[in-house]
Structures are given as structure tokens and as C-alpha cells.
DNA sequence: TAGCTCAGTTGGTTAGAGCAGCTGACTCTT
DNA sequence: AAGAGTCAGCTGCTCTAACCAACTGAGCTA
């Protein structure tokens, strides 16, 4: 029945063609419209909030959510953390997911990135190099995120870009929570520049190779150069 | 504060290394351990349930969820439905997401699918052909789903497979809800067999081409044969 | 006019009561 | 003794009612 309440609220949004940010009925109004108690309404809204479908602002009201794929980050991240602590190589799997998808996409991107984006990417790599040279401990995560986000913007599919960003966020969140990753700023910069130049040149194979090398580098830094089946043994000896 | 309760329950799962299916404390126990009311506990659990982190069984107990990516289907599907009714080409974007990812993955799959999976795929295509020849109205969705799931199993990354299945499910759910898609069973069969044979032969380019054609066919049936930028104009004239 | 205060609206939290589904042990029948 | 039916108990589910906390905006004050 709780499920039913969620469905009815979703139906309300769909049927009323409510856009993101539109205000939903207040809790008392929903109580009356749906014929259930405040408690049930709130539980349904909490679930919808967790799915990013509605947004709740204390003292202000309830609104239609931004319809982003951001909520799936939390689920993915939790799954990965839980798996990691149970001895699975879930972090590596998440990285492989990113690698597989980005490797597949980079080819169709080669030579098709708009000039404006290329300029922005140039600026981002320059910033990376500045950060790498600085004493702040290497390239900031935000810069790396921006590079990947800008790179795939050229695909012209908003959903695709969001999903890729979600994967990046989940990976980054888990990585910083779990493991202390040594960074080699110079290598990171060089690889990003190579990706950019490969894409600019329009050479799909070169771009693919550049992406693969980049991810290979991250994988090495994760400390799992060998398949998971063998990685534990070394600790037993 | 509600957010805090969720975090503490997640922390409990992580710290106790609870595996999927393990039972969580009962609601009264959580009330005491977290020092909050029953209602707050329940709202937190509802949110975690929506994210697939816990599973609640009436009259039985609360358990650690299956850690699958299934919950993101609902969010994706809702987003797509809402976008569709607001006149966006969200369904096409979802299809393109699948196409982009699968096109990228099929290349690395060529020639590397285990013999057992190939046999299973053969059987699935055979079933498709039987369904296409029958009077039941074409290929069953479940058969198509099984084909794609089995195909990418060979990648050896469970997470990746789950994500692809989630995309498939979301697309299928929305498509059946929104539009009446004409099906040409014979073409569908032929394209799946071509994908299979291409992968078996180890010819990466041929496999990629086969996948692209398959998705091109679906896109055509969706009634959006031209890029989104131009698709609206034709209606204005 | 600028700033403050306060009342009203909205969501957040608590409390207590009773309902509903499931399990497992107990009892009655065969 | 074996089986089926029953019931007590746990579990989560829903409701009611009251109060707390955050935000807005109108009205008051300086």
C-alpha cells in the first residue's frame, strides 16, 4: 500500500505535466487527496526523495526533483563500499565500468568535439599542470572531474553525460573514503593532454589508446595490478 | 537529521560487515540504538529501501538488500516518462545511452565469448525465431532481454552486466508504457543472429556494425529517424 | 526607508495505540 | 505417532494528535 501511495504521487506529477522545480501539494493536502495519514504520506515522500523524484525543503514546501541521475551515485557508492569491506574487488569493478564505457565512447568523439569545448579542455589541462607544479599535493579532483565532463559533453546526449558523471562521482567518493591513492601529478597531466590531443586530431584509435592508458594508470595506483583471485594470497604469507 | 539516521544505519551495515540478506535490528531495537522515534527510523528505512540498501518484509523483519543496481531503473524510468510527456525526446536519449554503451563494449567482446555462452545465445536466437514464426505477436521481450544479458556476461564484470540490464529494463518499461511500437519479428531475428555470428567470428568491426544496425532499427521504429534538432520542424509545417 | 519582530505556513519529530502478516510451537484429530 | 489446524508472539504497517523547527512575508518600529 505504501508503494501505491508513491505511485499515485508519481502519477500526479506525470498527469499534471509538472516540470522540475514545480511545487507539490503540502503534506496535509496530500493526506486529503490520497486519503491516508500524514505518516504514510511522509514515508512515501521520503522514498521518492531518495530516488530524486521529489525535493523536500523544510519550512518551505515539497517540489518536483531535478530529475538527475545523482541519486544513483549513493546507491552505487554504498554497494561498492560494502563490497570492498567484504573483500570483493568492487572498487576495481567500478573503475572497469568507467573504463569500458569511456573507451567505447571516445572513439565516436574523435574529431567531433566542438572548438569551444576543445578550448575549455586546453584550459583545464593547463590548470592541471599548474596544480601539479604547485605544493598543494597534486591535481585537484574537481579539475579531473571537469575534464571528463567537458570531454563527453560533445556527444550531445545530456543523459549520457550525467550517467558518466555519476560513475565518476561514485568512484571518487569511494576511492577517497577507502584507500589512500598515491598520485603522480606529472603522469596524470601528460595522460590528460594526450587524450585531448588524440581527440583533437581525430584519430579514434589513438584516443582509445590514450583513454586505456589513463585508466591503466589509475588501476595500477589502486594497487590491484593482478586479478582479484590472486591479490589476497600475498597478504597471507 | 533524518539524513543522519540513514547514515548511521548504513554505517551499521558497513561496520558489521553484514552481507546481503543478513537481518537488521528490528524497528524497536533501532529506536533504542539510535535514540530516535519509531517514525524517524521508519522514514530512514523507507529511503534506504528505495535505494535498494535494505529490504523490508512485512511481519518478518528488515534485511540487508541485494546490493543490485535495480533501484536506479525506477528513477531512470520515471525521469524518462516525465520528460516524454513534457515533449522531450527522453526515450530516444535513453536508447542512445544503451546504443553508445553497447557499441563500445561489443568490440572487446568479439571472439572472446565463452563457448557455453555462444551455445546459449544460439538457443536464444532459435527461440526468437520460433516466437517470430508463431502467432503470438512476435518476439517476447524476455527473450530479447536474455540475449543481451547473456551476450555481455562474457565481459566478466558483474557490475557492468547489471548496469546494462538496468538500462534495458528502464527502456523496455518506458517503451511499453508510452508508445505502441510496431515490431518486425523477422528483422529482429536476423539482426540478433548477425550480432551473434559477428561476435563468434571475432570480427570486431562487423560486430559493432551489427549492433549499430540493430539499434538503428529500434530507433526507426520509435518514429524518430532524424536527429532531435530537426525532428520538431516537420510538425510545424 | 531600513531593519526588526512576529504570526502563519510548511516540513520534522515524537508518542501511543491498534492493525496486519508471518512464524513456530502447541494441540487436537486421525 | 503423524498430520493438520490453531493460536500466541513477533514483526512491520497505519493512524491519530500533539508539539518542534525552519522559512516567509506582512506589519511594526526606529
Short mmCIF file of C-alpha atoms (C1' of nucleotides) in Angstrom, two decimals:
data_model
loop_
_atom_site.label_atom_id
_atom_site.label_comp_id
_atom_site.label_asym_id
_atom_site.label_seq_id
_atom_site.Cartn_x
_atom_site.Cartn_y
_atom_site.Cartn_z
CA UNK A 1 0.00 0.00 0.00
CA UNK A 2 2.89 2.34 0.75
CA UNK A 3 4.07 1.51 -2.75
CA UNK A 4 0.67 2.53 -4.04
CA UNK A 5 0.97 5.96 -2.45
CA UNK A 6 4.31 6.52 -4.15
CA UNK A 7 2.80 5.52 -7.47
CA UNK A 8 -0.09 7.92 -7.04
CA UNK A 9 2.21 10.81 -6.26
CA UNK A 10 4.30 9.97 -9.32
CA UNK A 11 1.14 9.77 -11.38
CA UNK A 12 0.16 13.16 -10.08
CA UNK A 13 3.42 14.60 -11.32
CA UNK A 14 3.15 12.91 -14.71
CA UNK A 15 -0.50 13.71 -15.29
CA UNK A 16 -0.11 17.33 -14.30
CA UNK A 17 2.97 17.65 -16.51
CA UNK A 18 4.79 19.22 -13.59
CA UNK A 19 8.28 20.38 -14.57
CA UNK A 20 11.33 20.19 -12.35
CA UNK A 21 11.05 22.66 -9.52
CA UNK A 22 7.25 22.88 -9.58
CA UNK A 23 5.70 22.84 -6.15
CA UNK A 24 3.76 19.81 -4.98
CA UNK A 25 0.74 19.86 -2.67
CA UNK A 26 1.56 20.27 1.00
CA UNK A 27 1.52 17.26 3.29
CA UNK A 28 -1.96 17.99 4.66
CA UNK A 29 -3.28 18.41 1.11
CA UNK A 30 -1.76 15.12 0.05
CA UNK A 31 -3.29 13.46 3.12
CA UNK A 32 -6.69 14.55 1.99
CA UNK A 33 -6.22 13.85 -1.72
CA UNK A 34 -4.85 10.38 -1.17
CA UNK A 35 -6.98 9.57 1.85
CA UNK A 36 -4.10 8.41 4.03
CA UNK A 37 -2.42 9.64 7.16
CA UNK A 38 0.35 12.15 7.32
CA UNK A 39 2.77 9.43 8.30
CA UNK A 40 2.16 7.42 5.18
CA UNK A 41 2.45 10.50 3.00
CA UNK A 42 5.76 11.36 4.58
CA UNK A 43 7.17 7.85 4.15
CA UNK A 44 6.21 7.87 0.50
CA UNK A 45 7.79 11.29 0.01
CA UNK A 46 10.96 10.14 1.76
CA UNK A 47 11.24 7.22 -0.65
CA UNK A 48 10.61 9.49 -3.65
CA UNK A 49 13.19 11.89 -2.31
CA UNK A 50 15.73 9.09 -2.13
CA UNK A 51 15.05 8.41 -5.80
CA UNK A 52 15.49 12.06 -6.65
CA UNK A 53 11.91 12.38 -7.84
CA UNK A 54 10.89 14.99 -5.28
CA UNK A 55 12.82 17.54 -3.30
CA UNK A 56 11.78 18.50 0.21
CA UNK A 57 12.64 21.85 1.75
CA UNK A 58 11.99 22.26 5.43
CA UNK A 59 9.58 25.03 6.19
CA UNK A 60 9.09 25.80 2.55
CA UNK A 61 7.40 23.01 0.69
CA UNK A 62 7.84 19.94 -1.49
CA UNK A 63 8.92 20.23 -5.10
CA UNK A 64 9.45 18.11 -8.15
CA UNK A 65 13.07 16.98 -8.15
CA UNK A 66 15.73 17.94 -10.67
CA UNK A 67 15.33 14.61 -12.49
CA UNK A 68 19.04 13.99 -12.36
CA UNK A 69 20.68 10.61 -12.05
CA UNK A 70 22.60 11.85 -8.99
CA UNK A 71 20.69 9.66 -6.52
CA UNK A 72 22.10 6.54 -8.09
CA UNK A 73 25.56 7.67 -7.01
CA UNK A 74 24.78 6.99 -3.41
CA UNK A 75 23.47 3.52 -4.13
CA UNK A 76 26.42 2.67 -6.31
CA UNK A 77 28.86 4.06 -3.78
CA UNK A 78 27.33 2.16 -0.92
CA UNK A 79 27.31 -1.06 -2.86
CA UNK A 80 30.96 -0.57 -3.68
CA UNK A 81 32.00 0.29 -0.13
CA UNK A 82 30.10 -2.66 1.31
CA UNK A 83 31.62 -4.99 -1.25
CA UNK A 84 35.08 -3.65 -0.58
CA UNK A 85 34.85 -4.29 3.14
CA UNK A 86 33.66 -7.79 2.44
CA UNK A 87 36.82 -8.46 0.49
CA UNK A 88 35.42 -8.10 -3.02
CA UNK A 89 37.18 -6.08 -5.69
CA UNK A 90 34.16 -3.86 -6.09
CA UNK A 91 36.19 -0.68 -6.47
CA UNK A 92 38.07 -2.23 -9.36
CA UNK A 93 34.78 -3.29 -10.93
CA UNK A 94 33.51 0.25 -10.69
CA UNK A 95 36.67 1.51 -12.33
CA UNK A 96 36.30 -1.08 -15.08
CA UNK A 97 32.76 0.06 -15.65
CA UNK A 98 34.00 3.58 -16.23
CA UNK A 99 36.83 2.35 -18.41
CA UNK A 100 34.59 0.20 -20.55
CA UNK A 101 32.07 2.94 -21.16
CA UNK A 102 34.56 5.73 -21.75
CA UNK A 103 36.69 3.60 -24.02
CA UNK A 104 33.63 2.86 -26.08
CA UNK A 105 32.62 6.48 -26.31
CA UNK A 106 35.92 8.14 -27.01
CA UNK A 107 36.14 6.70 -30.50
CA UNK A 108 32.96 8.36 -31.67
CA UNK A 109 34.16 11.56 -30.10
CA UNK A 110 37.43 11.81 -32.02
CA UNK A 111 37.44 14.81 -34.30
CA UNK A 112 33.91 15.78 -33.35
CA UNK A 113 34.47 17.90 -30.27
CA UNK A 114 33.36 21.50 -30.81
CA UNK A 115 36.09 24.12 -30.89
CA UNK A 116 34.71 25.79 -27.77
CA UNK A 117 34.96 22.59 -25.78
CA UNK A 118 38.49 21.99 -27.01
CA UNK A 119 39.48 25.40 -25.76
CA UNK A 120 37.92 24.67 -22.41
CA UNK A 121 39.74 21.36 -22.25
CA UNK A 122 43.00 23.15 -23.02
CA UNK A 123 42.37 25.45 -20.10
CA UNK A 124 41.59 22.52 -17.83
CA UNK A 125 44.79 20.68 -18.70
CA UNK A 126 46.69 23.91 -18.13
CA UNK A 127 45.10 24.19 -14.72
CA UNK A 128 46.06 20.59 -14.00
CA UNK A 129 49.65 21.38 -14.84
CA UNK A 130 49.59 24.40 -12.56
CA UNK A 131 48.16 22.31 -9.75
CA UNK A 132 50.71 19.58 -10.36
CA UNK A 133 53.54 22.08 -10.14
CA UNK A 134 52.13 23.66 -7.01
CA UNK A 135 52.79 22.45 -3.49
CA UNK A 136 49.16 21.60 -2.84
CA UNK A 137 49.67 17.90 -3.28
CA UNK A 138 48.79 17.37 -6.88
CA UNK A 139 45.86 17.71 -9.22
CA UNK A 140 42.56 18.60 -7.60
CA UNK A 141 39.79 16.09 -8.06
CA UNK A 142 37.42 18.78 -9.29
CA UNK A 143 39.71 19.54 -12.19
CA UNK A 144 39.80 15.92 -13.27
CA UNK A 145 36.03 15.73 -12.98
CA UNK A 146 35.58 18.83 -15.10
CA UNK A 147 37.89 17.44 -17.78
CA UNK A 148 35.90 14.25 -18.19
CA UNK A 149 32.58 16.08 -18.02
CA UNK A 150 33.60 18.58 -20.66
CA UNK A 151 35.07 15.89 -22.88
CA UNK A 152 31.85 13.92 -23.20
CA UNK A 153 29.64 16.97 -23.50
CA UNK A 154 30.36 16.83 -27.21
CA UNK A 155 28.32 13.67 -27.54
CA UNK A 156 25.21 15.81 -27.41
CA UNK A 157 23.36 13.48 -25.08
CA UNK A 158 22.61 15.04 -21.72
CA UNK A 159 21.59 11.74 -20.14
CA UNK A 160 24.79 10.07 -21.21
CA UNK A 161 26.88 12.86 -19.75
CA UNK A 162 25.03 12.67 -16.47
CA UNK A 163 25.48 8.94 -16.20
CA UNK A 164 29.20 9.25 -16.82
CA UNK A 165 29.46 11.96 -14.19
CA UNK A 166 27.56 9.76 -11.77
CA UNK A 167 30.05 6.95 -12.33
CA UNK A 168 32.92 9.37 -11.81
CA UNK A 169 31.39 10.72 -8.61
CA UNK A 170 30.72 7.28 -7.20
CA UNK A 171 34.24 6.15 -7.94
CA UNK A 172 35.80 9.28 -6.49
CA UNK A 173 33.65 9.16 -3.37
CA UNK A 174 34.53 5.57 -2.67
CA UNK A 175 38.19 5.96 -3.51
CA UNK A 176 38.73 8.85 -1.14
CA UNK A 177 36.81 7.04 1.58
CA UNK A 178 38.61 3.76 1.28
CA UNK A 179 42.12 3.92 0.02
CA UNK A 180 44.97 6.33 0.09
CA UNK A 181 45.85 6.62 -3.56
CA UNK A 182 49.34 7.78 -4.39
CA UNK A 183 49.28 10.32 -7.18
CA UNK A 184 51.84 11.12 -9.80
CA UNK A 185 50.70 14.56 -10.95
CA UNK A 186 53.03 14.71 -13.92
CA UNK A 187 51.80 11.43 -15.35
CA UNK A 188 48.20 12.46 -14.79
CA UNK A 189 48.74 15.69 -16.69
CA UNK A 190 50.56 14.01 -19.53
CA UNK A 191 47.80 11.46 -19.98
CA UNK A 192 45.03 14.02 -19.99
CA UNK A 193 46.89 16.09 -22.53
CA UNK A 194 47.37 13.02 -24.69
CA UNK A 195 43.65 12.27 -24.55
CA UNK A 196 42.86 15.81 -25.56
CA UNK A 197 45.34 15.87 -28.42
CA UNK A 198 44.19 12.50 -29.68
CA UNK A 199 40.59 13.63 -29.74
CA UNK A 200 41.55 16.88 -31.41
CA UNK A 201 43.50 15.08 -34.10
CA UNK A 202 40.50 12.94 -34.92
CA UNK A 203 42.47 9.72 -34.58
CA UNK A 204 39.99 7.37 -32.96
CA UNK A 205 42.46 4.58 -32.26
CA UNK A 206 44.93 6.93 -30.67
CA UNK A 207 42.19 8.38 -28.49
CA UNK A 208 41.11 4.94 -27.41
CA UNK A 209 44.67 4.02 -26.57
CA UNK A 210 45.09 7.22 -24.56
CA UNK A 211 41.98 6.54 -22.51
CA UNK A 212 43.06 2.97 -21.91
CA UNK A 213 46.45 4.11 -20.68
CA UNK A 214 44.87 6.64 -18.39
CA UNK A 215 42.68 4.04 -16.76
CA UNK A 216 45.55 1.59 -16.67
CA UNK A 217 47.43 4.15 -14.64
CA UNK A 218 44.59 4.54 -12.17
CA UNK A 219 44.25 0.79 -11.87
CA UNK A 220 47.92 0.46 -11.06
CA UNK A 221 47.64 3.11 -8.39
CA UNK A 222 44.75 1.22 -6.85
CA UNK A 223 47.26 -1.49 -6.09
CA UNK A 224 45.45 -4.23 -7.93
CA UNK A 225 47.64 -4.94 -10.92
CA UNK A 226 46.69 -8.62 -10.80
CA UNK A 227 43.26 -10.24 -10.95
CA UNK A 228 41.38 -10.31 -7.67
CA UNK A 229 41.62 -14.07 -7.26
CA UNK A 230 45.33 -13.80 -6.53
CA UNK A 231 45.55 -10.50 -4.77
CA UNK A 232 44.84 -11.82 -1.31
CA UNK A 233 47.43 -14.53 -1.15
CA UNK A 234 50.32 -12.17 -0.81
CA UNK A 235 48.93 -10.96 2.49
CA UNK A 236 48.73 -14.45 3.94
CA UNK A 237 52.39 -15.16 3.73
CA UNK B 1 18.82 14.77 10.98
CA UNK B 2 16.81 12.21 9.02
CA UNK B 3 19.83 12.05 6.74
CA UNK B 4 21.95 11.34 9.78
CA UNK B 5 19.81 8.36 10.75
CA UNK B 6 20.22 6.88 7.28
CA UNK B 7 23.97 7.32 7.52
CA UNK B 8 24.10 5.61 10.87
CA UNK B 9 22.16 2.63 9.61
CA UNK B 10 24.45 2.39 6.59
CA UNK B 11 27.43 2.65 8.91
CA UNK B 12 25.99 -0.16 10.98
CA UNK B 13 25.83 -2.38 7.91
CA UNK B 14 29.34 -1.47 6.81
CA UNK B 15 30.96 -1.75 10.22
CA UNK B 16 29.30 -5.08 10.97
CA UNK B 17 30.30 -6.40 7.54
CA UNK B 18 26.73 -7.54 7.04
CA UNK B 19 26.30 -9.46 3.79
CA UNK B 20 23.26 -9.27 1.53
CA UNK B 21 20.33 -10.93 3.18
CA UNK B 22 21.58 -10.52 6.74
CA UNK B 23 18.90 -9.42 9.15
CA UNK B 24 18.95 -5.94 10.59
CA UNK B 25 17.77 -4.93 14.07
CA UNK B 26 14.01 -4.63 14.45
CA UNK B 27 12.38 -1.21 14.47
CA UNK B 28 12.15 -1.05 18.29
CA UNK B 29 15.80 -2.04 18.57
CA UNK B 30 16.83 0.64 16.09
CA UNK B 31 14.77 3.18 18.00
CA UNK B 32 16.76 2.45 21.13
CA UNK B 33 20.16 2.17 19.48
CA UNK B 34 19.79 5.40 17.54
CA UNK B 35 17.82 7.23 20.20
CA UNK B 36 15.06 8.39 17.84
CA UNK B 37 11.38 7.71 17.48
CA UNK B 38 9.87 4.86 15.58
CA UNK B 39 8.65 7.20 12.88
CA UNK B 40 12.11 8.54 12.12
CA UNK B 41 13.51 5.04 11.98
CA UNK B 42 10.82 4.02 9.54
CA UNK B 43 11.33 7.04 7.29
CA UNK B 44 15.05 6.34 7.15
CA UNK B 45 14.41 2.69 6.33
CA UNK B 46 11.96 3.67 3.60
CA UNK B 47 14.59 5.87 1.98
CA UNK B 48 17.21 3.12 2.23
CA UNK B 49 14.71 0.69 0.77
CA UNK B 50 14.18 2.99 -2.19
CA UNK B 51 17.94 2.93 -2.76
CA UNK B 52 17.97 -0.86 -2.57
CA UNK B 53 20.19 -0.84 0.51
CA UNK B 54 17.71 -2.58 2.76
CA UNK B 55 14.81 -4.90 2.12
CA UNK B 56 11.71 -4.86 4.31
CA UNK B 57 9.46 -7.85 4.71
CA UNK B 58 6.18 -7.29 6.47
CA UNK B 59 5.78 -9.40 9.56
CA UNK B 60 9.21 -10.87 9.16
CA UNK B 61 11.96 -8.33 9.54
CA UNK B 62 14.34 -5.95 7.83
CA UNK B 63 17.30 -7.24 5.86
CA UNK B 64 20.32 -6.00 4.01
CA UNK B 65 19.33 -5.51 0.39
CA UNK B 66 20.64 -7.45 -2.59
CA UNK B 67 23.03 -4.61 -3.49
CA UNK B 68 21.82 -4.60 -7.06
CA UNK B 69 21.53 -1.57 -9.28
CA UNK B 70 17.87 -2.37 -9.89
CA UNK B 71 16.55 0.62 -7.91
CA UNK B 72 18.05 3.01 -10.39
CA UNK B 73 15.73 1.60 -13.02
CA UNK B 74 12.75 3.21 -11.42
CA UNK B 75 14.42 6.58 -11.20
CA UNK B 76 15.62 6.42 -14.79
CA UNK B 77 12.23 5.25 -15.99
CA UNK B 78 10.38 7.99 -14.19
CA UNK B 79 12.74 10.62 -15.47
CA UNK B 80 12.22 9.36 -18.98
CA UNK B 81 8.44 9.19 -18.74
CA UNK B 82 8.22 12.66 -17.25
CA UNK B 83 10.49 14.05 -19.95
CA UNK B 84 8.48 12.34 -22.65
CA UNK B 85 5.20 13.83 -21.52
CA UNK B 86 6.83 17.23 -21.42
CA UNK B 87 7.72 16.89 -25.07
CA UNK B 88 11.38 15.98 -24.71
CA UNK B 89 12.95 13.14 -26.64
CA UNK B 90 13.95 11.42 -23.43
CA UNK B 91 13.12 7.95 -24.69
CA UNK B 92 15.44 8.45 -27.63
CA UNK B 93 18.16 9.66 -25.27
CA UNK B 94 17.77 6.54 -23.19
CA UNK B 95 18.03 4.43 -26.32
CA UNK B 96 21.14 6.32 -27.36
CA UNK B 97 22.65 5.70 -23.96
CA UNK B 98 22.19 1.98 -24.48
CA UNK B 99 23.48 2.18 -28.02
CA UNK B 100 26.57 4.12 -27.04
CA UNK B 101 27.50 1.77 -24.24
CA UNK B 102 26.76 -1.45 -26.10
CA UNK B 103 28.53 -0.29 -29.23
CA UNK B 104 31.58 0.46 -27.14
CA UNK B 105 31.54 -2.91 -25.43
CA UNK B 106 30.82 -5.20 -28.33
CA UNK B 107 34.23 -4.67 -29.86
CA UNK B 108 36.10 -6.00 -26.88
CA UNK B 109 33.72 -8.92 -26.79
CA UNK B 110 34.36 -10.13 -30.33
CA UNK B 111 35.97 -13.54 -30.31
CA UNK B 112 36.10 -13.67 -26.54
CA UNK B 113 32.70 -15.06 -25.66
CA UNK B 114 32.97 -18.45 -23.94
CA UNK B 115 31.72 -21.45 -25.89
CA UNK B 116 28.99 -22.12 -23.34
CA UNK B 117 27.60 -18.61 -23.73
CA UNK B 118 27.67 -18.91 -27.52
CA UNK B 119 25.61 -22.08 -27.28
CA UNK B 120 23.14 -20.33 -25.02
CA UNK B 121 22.93 -17.42 -27.44
CA UNK B 122 22.27 -19.86 -30.28
CA UNK B 123 19.39 -21.29 -28.31
CA UNK B 124 18.04 -17.81 -27.61
CA UNK B 125 18.09 -16.81 -31.26
CA UNK B 126 16.38 -20.08 -32.11
CA UNK B 127 13.70 -19.29 -29.57
CA UNK B 128 13.32 -15.85 -31.11
CA UNK B 129 12.77 -17.38 -34.49
CA UNK B 130 10.19 -19.73 -33.09
CA UNK B 131 8.38 -16.85 -31.42
CA UNK B 132 8.58 -14.80 -34.59
CA UNK B 133 7.00 -17.62 -36.59
CA UNK B 134 4.27 -18.17 -34.01
CA UNK B 135 1.01 -16.30 -33.88
CA UNK B 136 1.75 -14.75 -30.52
CA UNK B 137 2.60 -11.38 -31.98
CA UNK B 138 6.33 -11.56 -32.31
CA UNK B 139 9.41 -11.95 -30.20
CA UNK B 140 8.86 -11.87 -26.47
CA UNK B 141 10.62 -9.09 -24.61
CA UNK B 142 12.08 -11.56 -22.14
CA UNK B 143 13.90 -13.35 -24.92
CA UNK B 144 15.47 -10.14 -26.16
CA UNK B 145 16.49 -9.25 -22.63
CA UNK B 146 18.08 -12.65 -22.11
CA UNK B 147 20.05 -12.31 -25.34
CA UNK B 148 21.61 -9.02 -24.35
CA UNK B 149 22.26 -10.18 -20.79
CA UNK B 150 23.95 -13.37 -21.93
CA UNK B 151 25.97 -11.55 -24.55
CA UNK B 152 27.66 -9.19 -22.11
CA UNK B 153 28.16 -11.82 -19.44
CA UNK B 154 31.39 -12.66 -21.22
CA UNK B 155 32.88 -9.36 -20.14
CA UNK B 156 33.45 -10.85 -16.72
CA UNK B 157 32.28 -7.79 -14.84
CA UNK B 158 29.15 -8.38 -12.83
CA UNK B 159 28.55 -4.68 -12.19
CA UNK B 160 28.77 -3.85 -15.86
CA UNK B 161 26.27 -6.54 -16.72
CA UNK B 162 23.87 -5.30 -14.11
CA UNK B 163 24.08 -1.73 -15.32
CA UNK B 164 23.37 -2.80 -18.88
CA UNK B 165 20.40 -4.83 -17.74
CA UNK B 166 19.16 -1.85 -15.77
CA UNK B 167 19.31 0.30 -18.90
CA UNK B 168 17.49 -2.37 -20.86
CA UNK B 169 14.79 -2.67 -18.21
CA UNK B 170 14.29 1.06 -17.97
CA UNK B 171 13.99 1.39 -21.73
CA UNK B 172 11.61 -1.53 -22.04
CA UNK B 173 9.44 -0.35 -19.16
CA UNK B 174 9.09 3.10 -20.62
CA UNK B 175 8.60 1.93 -24.18
CA UNK B 176 5.75 -0.38 -23.32
CA UNK B 177 4.15 2.31 -21.16
CA UNK B 178 4.39 5.09 -23.69
CA UNK B 179 4.37 4.06 -27.26
CA UNK B 180 2.95 1.32 -29.36
CA UNK B 181 6.00 0.04 -31.15
CA UNK B 182 5.43 -1.86 -34.36
CA UNK B 183 7.59 -4.94 -34.50
CA UNK B 184 9.08 -6.73 -37.45
CA UNK B 185 9.94 -10.11 -35.93
CA UNK B 186 11.90 -11.35 -38.91
CA UNK B 187 14.18 -8.31 -38.95
CA UNK B 188 14.69 -8.57 -35.20
CA UNK B 189 15.73 -12.20 -35.52
CA UNK B 190 18.04 -11.55 -38.39
CA UNK B 191 19.80 -8.74 -36.58
CA UNK B 192 20.31 -10.73 -33.41
CA UNK B 193 21.70 -13.63 -35.38
CA UNK B 194 24.06 -11.26 -37.17
CA UNK B 195 25.29 -9.89 -33.86
CA UNK B 196 25.88 -13.39 -32.59
CA UNK B 197 27.72 -14.52 -35.71
CA UNK B 198 29.82 -11.38 -35.79
CA UNK B 199 30.90 -11.87 -32.19
CA UNK B 200 31.58 -15.55 -32.83
CA UNK B 201 33.74 -14.76 -35.83
CA UNK B 202 35.86 -12.40 -33.78
CA UNK B 203 35.40 -9.56 -36.26
CA UNK B 204 35.13 -6.51 -34.02
CA UNK B 205 34.10 -4.09 -36.75
CA UNK B 206 31.42 -6.39 -38.05
CA UNK B 207 30.08 -6.81 -34.52
CA UNK B 208 29.99 -3.09 -34.00
CA UNK B 209 28.20 -2.61 -37.29
CA UNK B 210 25.66 -5.28 -36.35
CA UNK B 211 24.89 -3.64 -33.01
CA UNK B 212 24.56 -0.27 -34.67
CA UNK B 213 22.13 -1.63 -37.21
CA UNK B 214 20.10 -3.28 -34.50
CA UNK B 215 19.75 -0.03 -32.60
CA UNK B 216 19.13 1.86 -35.79
CA UNK B 217 16.19 -0.43 -36.37
CA UNK B 218 14.77 0.23 -32.92
CA UNK B 219 15.25 3.95 -33.40
CA UNK B 220 13.36 3.85 -36.66
CA UNK B 221 10.50 2.02 -35.03
CA UNK B 222 10.38 4.70 -32.37
CA UNK B 223 9.45 7.08 -35.11
CA UNK B 224 12.44 9.37 -34.72
CA UNK B 225 14.60 8.58 -37.72
CA UNK B 226 16.21 12.01 -37.79
CA UNK B 227 18.34 13.78 -35.19
CA UNK B 228 16.42 15.55 -32.46
CA UNK B 229 17.38 19.05 -33.56
CA UNK B 230 15.34 18.71 -36.71
CA UNK B 231 12.57 16.42 -35.62
CA UNK B 232 10.25 19.14 -34.43
CA UNK B 233 10.23 21.31 -37.50
CA UNK B 234 8.46 18.81 -39.66
CA UNK B 235 5.45 19.05 -37.39
CA UNK B 236 5.23 22.79 -37.64
CA UNK B 237 4.70 22.90 -41.35
"C1'" DT C 1 13.20 53.93 4.27
"C1'" DA C 2 15.68 50.25 6.57
"C1'" DG C 3 15.62 46.93 9.74
"C1'" DC C 4 13.27 44.05 13.15
"C1'" DT C 5 9.69 41.32 15.01
"C1'" DC C 6 6.18 38.20 14.97
"C1'" DA C 7 2.45 35.43 13.22
"C1'" DG C 8 1.39 31.94 9.86
"C1'" DT C 9 2.66 28.20 6.86
"C1'" DT C 10 5.36 24.20 5.95
"C1'" DG C 11 8.01 20.29 6.93
"C1'" DG C 12 10.35 17.49 11.17
"C1'" DT C 13 9.84 14.71 15.30
"C1'" DT C 14 7.71 12.37 19.00
"C1'" DA C 15 4.26 9.44 21.37
"C1'" DG C 16 0.91 5.88 21.84
"C1'" DA C 17 -2.47 2.89 20.08
"C1'" DG C 18 -4.24 -0.60 17.18
"C1'" DC C 19 -3.97 -3.35 12.55
"C1'" DA C 20 -1.86 -6.95 9.53
"C1'" DG C 21 1.33 -10.54 8.00
"C1'" DC C 22 4.41 -14.23 9.21
"C1'" DT C 23 6.48 -17.99 12.14
"C1'" DG C 24 6.72 -21.68 15.18
"C1'" DA C 25 5.11 -24.23 18.84
"C1'" DC C 26 1.18 -26.35 20.72
"C1'" DT C 27 -2.96 -29.06 20.44
"C1'" DC C 28 -6.32 -31.81 18.58
"C1'" DT C 29 -7.62 -35.23 15.33
"C1'" DT C 30 -6.87 -39.36 12.78
"C1'" DA D 1 2.72 -41.50 16.21
"C1'" DA D 2 1.88 -38.43 12.31
"C1'" DG D 3 -0.56 -34.85 10.37
"C1'" DA D 4 -3.33 -30.71 10.16
"C1'" DG D 5 -5.34 -26.84 12.46
"C1'" DT D 6 -4.95 -23.17 15.85
"C1'" DC D 7 -3.10 -19.60 18.47
"C1'" DA D 8 0.35 -16.71 20.75
"C1'" DG D 9 4.24 -13.88 19.69
"C1'" DC D 10 6.98 -11.49 16.96
"C1'" DT D 11 7.48 -8.46 13.01
"C1'" DG D 12 6.39 -4.42 10.21
"C1'" DC D 13 2.14 -1.08 8.83
"C1'" DT D 14 -1.10 2.63 9.60
"C1'" DC D 15 -3.38 6.04 12.10
"C1'" DT D 16 -4.12 10.00 15.37
"C1'" DA D 17 -2.66 14.01 17.87
"C1'" DA D 18 0.42 16.99 19.58
"C1'" DC D 19 4.45 19.85 19.55
"C1'" DC D 20 9.14 21.48 17.47
"C1'" DA D 21 11.86 23.93 13.87
"C1'" DA D 22 12.67 26.41 9.59
"C1'" DC D 23 11.23 29.67 6.43
"C1'" DT D 24 8.28 33.58 4.54
"C1'" DG D 25 6.14 37.83 4.45
"C1'" DA D 26 3.38 41.36 6.47
"C1'" DG D 27 3.43 44.75 9.76
"C1'" DC D 28 5.74 47.48 13.17
"C1'" DT D 29 9.47 50.26 14.86
"C1'" DA D 30 13.31 53.28 14.63
#
